[in-house]
Amino acid sequence: MPTLPRDQPPTPQPHQARRMAESFGVDPHRYDRARPAYPDALVTRIVDGSPGPHVLDVGCGTGIAARQFQAAGCTVLGIEPDARMADFARARGLPVEVTTFEAWQPAGRTFDTVIAAQSWHWVDPAAGAETAARVLRPGGRLAIFGHVYEPPPEVAEPFAAAFRRAAPDSPLHHQPARRPLDLYQAAYTKFADTIRQTGQFTEPEQWRFDWEQPYTRDQWLDLLPTTGGLTHLRPEQLTDVLDAVGDAIDSLGGRFTMHYTTLATTAVRLSAP
């Protein structure tokens, strides 16, 4: 789908698109309610491969991933540039510092794990990798991960057509309705390249988790407004898009199954020479 930019960079330099990057807090309650969690197998693999329980969550949003790591026994600190998202996460028990990762001051603190859940493309890749290396303890793990959404064509095509009508000037306007998985995998390969260039990590690994989730019409229409391309639409534009998608889901019997792939790029901090 063309308007899920927390999952796929919308521009060649997405970390510079601050207006879109910081637009997700327009409705943090909906965002937290509608956005999917991460595969338990991913969380377990990261926790089991880390030297300790202290986690830094870069771009924590409302704390969806952070709460999963807390439930796995970790102590998590969030970094989030949007104060609205940070306030929501704090109200649910996550300590959060409001800043970008590039501007964040660790003040001597170090961590066993640095995670970035569908947020790393909003971080300057070179600066982010260097900062992660600086705050990770030897043997600590950097884990960058996110979902690839793959709705059926019967849902994706009407959405794309309605979005193009509603937002003809959007940078997402010309993207195809369904984006091949290999485009997302290429983005995660680039993440690995910047990690490798620091010279401070083991060879990055690429992980993949495939899963499915059923959605009713109402559940999917609840999630759609949390996506980056739609957070900027005027109410009447958003209504037009949601009506078109709702009609498409109704034609499928009021529900459909979403195919997800969760990708991860991960590497371990080398010991100091």
CSV table of C-alpha atoms in Angstrom, one decimal:
chain,number,residue,atom,x,y,z
A,1,MET,CA,0.0,0.0,0.0
A,2,PRO,CA,1.3,3.5,-0.7
A,3,THR,CA,0.5,5.2,2.5
A,4,LEU,CA,2.2,3.3,5.3
A,5,PRO,CA,5.3,5.3,5.6
A,6,ARG,CA,6.3,4.2,9.0
A,7,ASP,CA,7.0,1.0,7.3
A,8,GLN,CA,8.6,2.3,4.1
A,9,PRO,CA,10.5,5.5,3.5
A,10,PRO,CA,8.3,7.9,1.5
A,11,THR,CA,11.3,10.0,0.1
A,12,PRO,CA,15.0,9.4,-0.7
A,13,GLN,CA,15.9,11.2,2.5
A,14,PRO,CA,12.9,10.3,4.8
A,15,HIS,CA,14.7,11.4,8.0
A,16,GLN,CA,14.5,15.0,6.6
A,17,ALA,CA,10.7,14.8,6.2
A,18,ARG,CA,10.0,15.9,9.7
A,19,ARG,CA,6.5,17.1,9.1
A,20,MET,CA,5.4,13.6,8.1
A,21,ALA,CA,7.7,11.9,10.6
A,22,GLU,CA,6.1,13.8,13.5
A,23,SER,CA,2.5,13.6,12.2
A,24,PHE,CA,1.6,10.2,13.8
A,25,GLY,CA,0.7,11.8,17.2
A,26,VAL,CA,-2.5,13.4,15.7
A,27,ASP,CA,-4.5,10.6,17.4
A,28,PRO,CA,-2.3,8.5,19.6
A,29,HIS,CA,-5.2,6.6,21.1
A,30,ARG,CA,-6.3,5.4,17.7
A,31,TYR,CA,-2.7,4.7,16.7
A,32,ASP,CA,-2.1,2.5,19.8
A,33,ARG,CA,-5.4,0.8,19.5
A,34,ALA,CA,-5.2,0.0,15.8
A,35,ARG,CA,-1.5,-0.7,15.0
A,36,PRO,CA,-0.4,-4.3,15.2
A,37,ALA,CA,2.1,-5.6,17.7
A,38,TYR,CA,5.3,-7.5,16.7
A,39,PRO,CA,5.7,-11.3,16.5
A,40,ASP,CA,6.5,-12.8,19.8
A,41,ALA,CA,9.2,-14.9,18.1
A,42,LEU,CA,11.0,-11.6,17.1
A,43,VAL,CA,10.8,-10.2,20.6
A,44,THR,CA,12.0,-13.5,22.1
A,45,ARG,CA,14.9,-13.8,19.7
A,46,ILE,CA,16.1,-10.2,20.4
A,47,VAL,CA,15.8,-10.7,24.2
A,48,ASP,CA,17.5,-14.1,24.2
A,49,GLY,CA,20.4,-12.7,22.1
A,50,SER,CA,21.0,-9.7,24.3
A,51,PRO,CA,23.5,-9.5,27.3
A,52,GLY,CA,21.0,-7.9,29.7
A,53,PRO,CA,17.6,-6.4,30.1
A,54,HIS,CA,18.2,-2.7,29.5
A,55,VAL,CA,16.5,-1.6,26.2
A,56,LEU,CA,16.5,1.8,24.4
A,57,ASP,CA,13.5,2.2,22.1
A,58,VAL,CA,14.3,4.7,19.3
A,59,GLY,CA,11.1,6.3,18.0
A,60,CYS,CA,9.0,4.5,20.5
A,61,GLY,CA,5.7,6.1,19.5
A,62,THR,CA,2.9,5.1,21.9
A,63,GLY,CA,5.0,2.2,23.2
A,64,ILE,CA,3.6,-0.7,21.3
A,65,ALA,CA,7.0,-2.5,21.0
A,66,ALA,CA,8.3,-1.2,24.3
A,67,ARG,CA,5.4,-2.9,26.2
A,68,GLN,CA,6.2,-6.2,24.6
A,69,PHE,CA,9.8,-5.9,25.7
A,70,GLN,CA,8.6,-4.9,29.2
A,71,ALA,CA,6.4,-7.9,29.3
A,72,ALA,CA,9.5,-10.0,28.4
A,73,GLY,CA,11.2,-8.7,31.5
A,74,CYS,CA,13.1,-5.8,30.1
A,75,THR,CA,13.6,-2.3,31.4
A,76,VAL,CA,12.8,0.1,28.6
A,77,LEU,CA,13.6,3.8,28.0
A,78,GLY,CA,11.8,5.4,25.0
A,79,ILE,CA,13.0,8.2,22.8
A,80,GLU,CA,10.2,9.9,20.8
A,81,PRO,CA,10.2,13.3,19.0
A,82,ASP,CA,6.4,13.7,19.2
A,83,ALA,CA,5.3,14.9,22.6
A,84,ARG,CA,1.8,13.7,22.1
A,85,MET,CA,3.0,10.1,21.5
A,86,ALA,CA,5.4,10.4,24.4
A,87,ASP,CA,2.7,11.5,26.8
A,88,PHE,CA,0.5,8.5,25.8
A,89,ALA,CA,3.4,6.1,26.3
A,90,ARG,CA,4.3,7.6,29.7
A,91,ALA,CA,0.7,7.3,30.8
A,92,ARG,CA,1.1,3.5,30.2
A,93,GLY,CA,4.3,3.1,32.2
A,94,LEU,CA,7.0,3.8,29.7
A,95,PRO,CA,9.7,6.5,30.6
A,96,VAL,CA,10.2,8.6,27.5
A,97,GLU,CA,12.5,11.5,26.6
A,98,VAL,CA,11.2,13.8,23.9
A,99,THR,CA,13.8,14.3,21.3
A,100,THR,CA,15.1,12.9,18.0
A,101,PHE,CA,17.8,10.1,18.3
A,102,GLU,CA,20.3,12.4,16.6
A,103,ALA,CA,19.9,15.1,19.2
A,104,TRP,CA,19.4,12.8,22.2
A,105,GLN,CA,22.0,13.1,25.0
A,106,PRO,CA,22.8,9.7,26.6
A,107,ALA,CA,24.6,11.4,29.5
A,108,GLY,CA,26.9,8.4,29.9
A,109,ARG,CA,24.1,5.8,29.9
A,110,THR,CA,24.6,2.5,28.1
A,111,PHE,CA,22.2,-0.2,27.1
A,112,ASP,CA,22.1,-3.9,26.3
A,113,THR,CA,19.7,-3.5,23.4
A,114,VAL,CA,18.7,-0.7,21.0
A,115,ILE,CA,15.5,-1.3,19.1
A,116,ALA,CA,13.8,0.7,16.4
A,117,ALA,CA,10.3,-0.5,15.6
A,118,GLN,CA,9.1,1.0,12.3
A,119,SER,CA,11.0,4.2,13.0
A,120,TRP,CA,14.6,3.8,11.7
A,121,HIS,CA,13.8,5.4,8.3
A,122,TRP,CA,13.0,8.6,10.2
A,123,VAL,CA,16.6,8.6,11.7
A,124,ASP,CA,19.7,9.8,9.8
A,125,PRO,CA,21.1,6.3,9.0
A,126,ALA,CA,24.8,7.1,9.5
A,127,ALA,CA,24.3,9.2,12.6
A,128,GLY,CA,21.9,6.6,14.0
A,129,ALA,CA,24.2,3.7,13.6
A,130,GLU,CA,27.1,5.6,15.2
A,131,THR,CA,24.9,6.7,18.2
A,132,ALA,CA,23.7,3.1,18.6
A,133,ALA,CA,27.2,1.9,18.7
A,134,ARG,CA,28.2,4.5,21.3
A,135,VAL,CA,25.4,3.6,23.7
A,136,LEU,CA,25.5,-0.2,23.4
A,137,ARG,CA,27.5,-2.2,25.8
A,138,PRO,CA,30.0,-4.7,24.2
A,139,GLY,CA,27.9,-7.6,23.0
A,140,GLY,CA,24.7,-5.5,23.0
A,141,ARG,CA,22.3,-5.8,20.1
A,142,LEU,CA,20.9,-3.2,17.6
A,143,ALA,CA,17.6,-4.5,16.2
A,144,ILE,CA,15.8,-2.5,13.5
A,145,PHE,CA,12.5,-4.0,12.5
A,146,GLY,CA,9.1,-3.3,11.0
A,147,HIS,CA,6.1,-4.6,9.2
A,148,VAL,CA,5.4,-5.0,5.5
A,149,TYR,CA,1.6,-4.8,4.8
A,150,GLU,CA,0.2,-6.8,1.9
A,151,PRO,CA,-3.6,-6.3,1.6
A,152,PRO,CA,-5.4,-8.2,-1.1
A,153,PRO,CA,-5.7,-6.3,-4.5
A,154,GLU,CA,-9.5,-5.9,-3.9
A,155,VAL,CA,-8.7,-3.7,-1.0
A,156,ALA,CA,-5.4,-2.1,-2.1
A,157,GLU,CA,-6.5,-0.9,-5.6
A,158,PRO,CA,-9.6,1.0,-4.5
A,159,PHE,CA,-7.5,2.6,-1.7
A,160,ALA,CA,-4.8,3.7,-4.1
A,161,ALA,CA,-7.3,5.2,-6.5
A,162,ALA,CA,-9.2,7.1,-3.8
A,163,PHE,CA,-5.9,8.3,-2.3
A,164,ARG,CA,-4.7,9.7,-5.6
A,165,ARG,CA,-8.0,11.5,-6.1
A,166,ALA,CA,-7.9,12.9,-2.6
A,167,ALA,CA,-4.2,13.9,-2.4
A,168,PRO,CA,-2.9,14.5,-6.0
A,169,ASP,CA,0.0,16.5,-4.6
A,170,SER,CA,1.2,13.9,-2.1
A,171,PRO,CA,4.7,12.5,-2.6
A,172,LEU,CA,3.1,9.1,-2.3
A,173,HIS,CA,0.7,9.8,-5.2
A,174,HIS,CA,2.6,7.8,-7.8
A,175,GLN,CA,3.4,4.8,-5.8
A,176,PRO,CA,1.7,1.5,-6.9
A,177,ALA,CA,-1.2,0.1,-4.9
A,178,ARG,CA,0.9,-2.9,-3.8
A,179,ARG,CA,4.6,-2.7,-3.3
A,180,PRO,CA,6.8,-5.8,-3.8
A,181,LEU,CA,8.4,-7.2,-0.8
A,182,ASP,CA,11.8,-6.9,-2.4
A,183,LEU,CA,11.6,-3.1,-2.2
A,184,TYR,CA,11.2,-3.3,1.6
A,185,GLN,CA,14.0,-5.9,1.8
A,186,ALA,CA,16.2,-3.5,-0.1
A,187,ALA,CA,15.6,-0.8,2.5
A,188,TYR,CA,16.6,-3.2,5.3
A,189,THR,CA,19.7,-4.1,3.3
A,190,LYS,CA,20.6,-0.4,3.2
A,191,PHE,CA,20.2,-0.3,7.0
A,192,ALA,CA,22.7,-3.1,7.2
A,193,ASP,CA,25.1,-1.2,5.0
A,194,THR,CA,25.2,1.8,7.3
A,195,ILE,CA,25.6,-0.4,10.3
A,196,ARG,CA,28.5,-2.2,8.6
A,197,GLN,CA,30.2,1.1,7.7
A,198,THR,CA,30.6,2.0,11.4
A,199,GLY,CA,33.1,-0.9,11.8
A,200,GLN,CA,31.7,-1.4,15.3
A,201,PHE,CA,29.3,-4.3,14.8
A,202,THR,CA,29.3,-7.9,13.8
A,203,GLU,CA,28.1,-8.7,10.3
A,204,PRO,CA,24.4,-7.6,10.2
A,205,GLU,CA,21.8,-10.4,10.0
A,206,GLN,CA,18.5,-10.2,8.2
A,207,TRP,CA,15.5,-11.9,9.8
A,208,ARG,CA,12.0,-12.5,8.4
A,209,PHE,CA,8.7,-13.4,10.1
A,210,ASP,CA,5.6,-14.1,8.0
A,211,TRP,CA,2.1,-14.0,9.6
A,212,GLU,CA,-1.5,-13.1,8.9
A,213,GLN,CA,-4.1,-11.1,10.7
A,214,PRO,CA,-7.9,-10.9,9.9
A,215,TYR,CA,-9.5,-7.6,9.8
A,216,THR,CA,-13.2,-6.6,9.8
A,217,ARG,CA,-14.2,-3.5,7.8
A,218,ASP,CA,-14.3,-1.4,11.0
A,219,GLN,CA,-10.9,-2.6,12.2
A,220,TRP,CA,-9.2,-1.7,9.0
A,221,LEU,CA,-10.8,1.7,8.7
A,222,ASP,CA,-9.7,2.3,12.3
A,223,LEU,CA,-6.1,1.6,11.3
A,224,LEU,CA,-5.9,3.5,8.0
A,225,PRO,CA,-6.1,7.1,9.5
A,226,THR,CA,-2.9,6.3,11.5
A,227,THR,CA,-0.8,6.0,8.4
A,228,GLY,CA,1.4,8.8,7.3
A,229,GLY,CA,-0.2,9.7,4.0
A,230,LEU,CA,-3.6,10.0,5.6
A,231,THR,CA,-2.6,12.0,8.7
A,232,HIS,CA,-2.4,15.2,6.5
A,233,LEU,CA,-5.7,14.8,4.8
A,234,ARG,CA,-8.6,17.2,5.4
A,235,PRO,CA,-11.6,15.5,7.0
A,236,GLU,CA,-13.6,15.4,3.8
A,237,GLN,CA,-10.6,13.9,1.9
A,238,LEU,CA,-10.2,11.2,4.6
A,239,THR,CA,-13.9,10.4,4.4
A,240,ASP,CA,-13.7,9.9,0.7
A,241,VAL,CA,-10.8,7.5,1.1
A,242,LEU,CA,-12.4,5.5,3.9
A,243,ASP,CA,-15.7,5.3,2.1
A,244,ALA,CA,-14.0,3.8,-1.0
A,245,VAL,CA,-12.0,1.3,1.1
A,246,GLY,CA,-15.1,0.4,3.2
A,247,ASP,CA,-17.1,-0.3,0.0
A,248,ALA,CA,-14.3,-2.6,-1.2
A,249,ILE,CA,-14.2,-4.5,2.1
A,250,ASP,CA,-18.0,-4.8,2.0
A,251,SER,CA,-17.7,-6.5,-1.4
A,252,LEU,CA,-15.5,-9.1,0.2
A,253,GLY,CA,-18.1,-9.9,2.9
A,254,GLY,CA,-17.1,-7.2,5.3
A,255,ARG,CA,-13.7,-8.7,6.2
A,256,PHE,CA,-10.3,-9.8,4.7
A,257,THR,CA,-7.0,-11.3,5.8
A,258,MET,CA,-3.9,-9.2,5.8
A,259,HIS,CA,-0.6,-10.8,5.0
A,260,TYR,CA,2.3,-9.4,7.0
A,261,THR,CA,6.0,-9.8,6.8
A,262,THR,CA,8.0,-8.4,9.7
A,263,LEU,CA,11.6,-7.7,8.6
A,264,ALA,CA,14.6,-7.1,10.9
A,265,THR,CA,18.2,-6.0,10.4
A,266,THR,CA,20.2,-6.7,13.5
A,267,ALA,CA,23.9,-6.7,14.6
A,268,VAL,CA,25.9,-7.1,17.8
A,269,ARG,CA,28.2,-4.4,19.2
A,270,LEU,CA,31.8,-5.5,19.0
A,271,SER,CA,34.0,-5.3,22.1
A,272,ALA,CA,36.4,-2.4,22.2
A,273,PRO,CA,39.8,-3.2,20.8
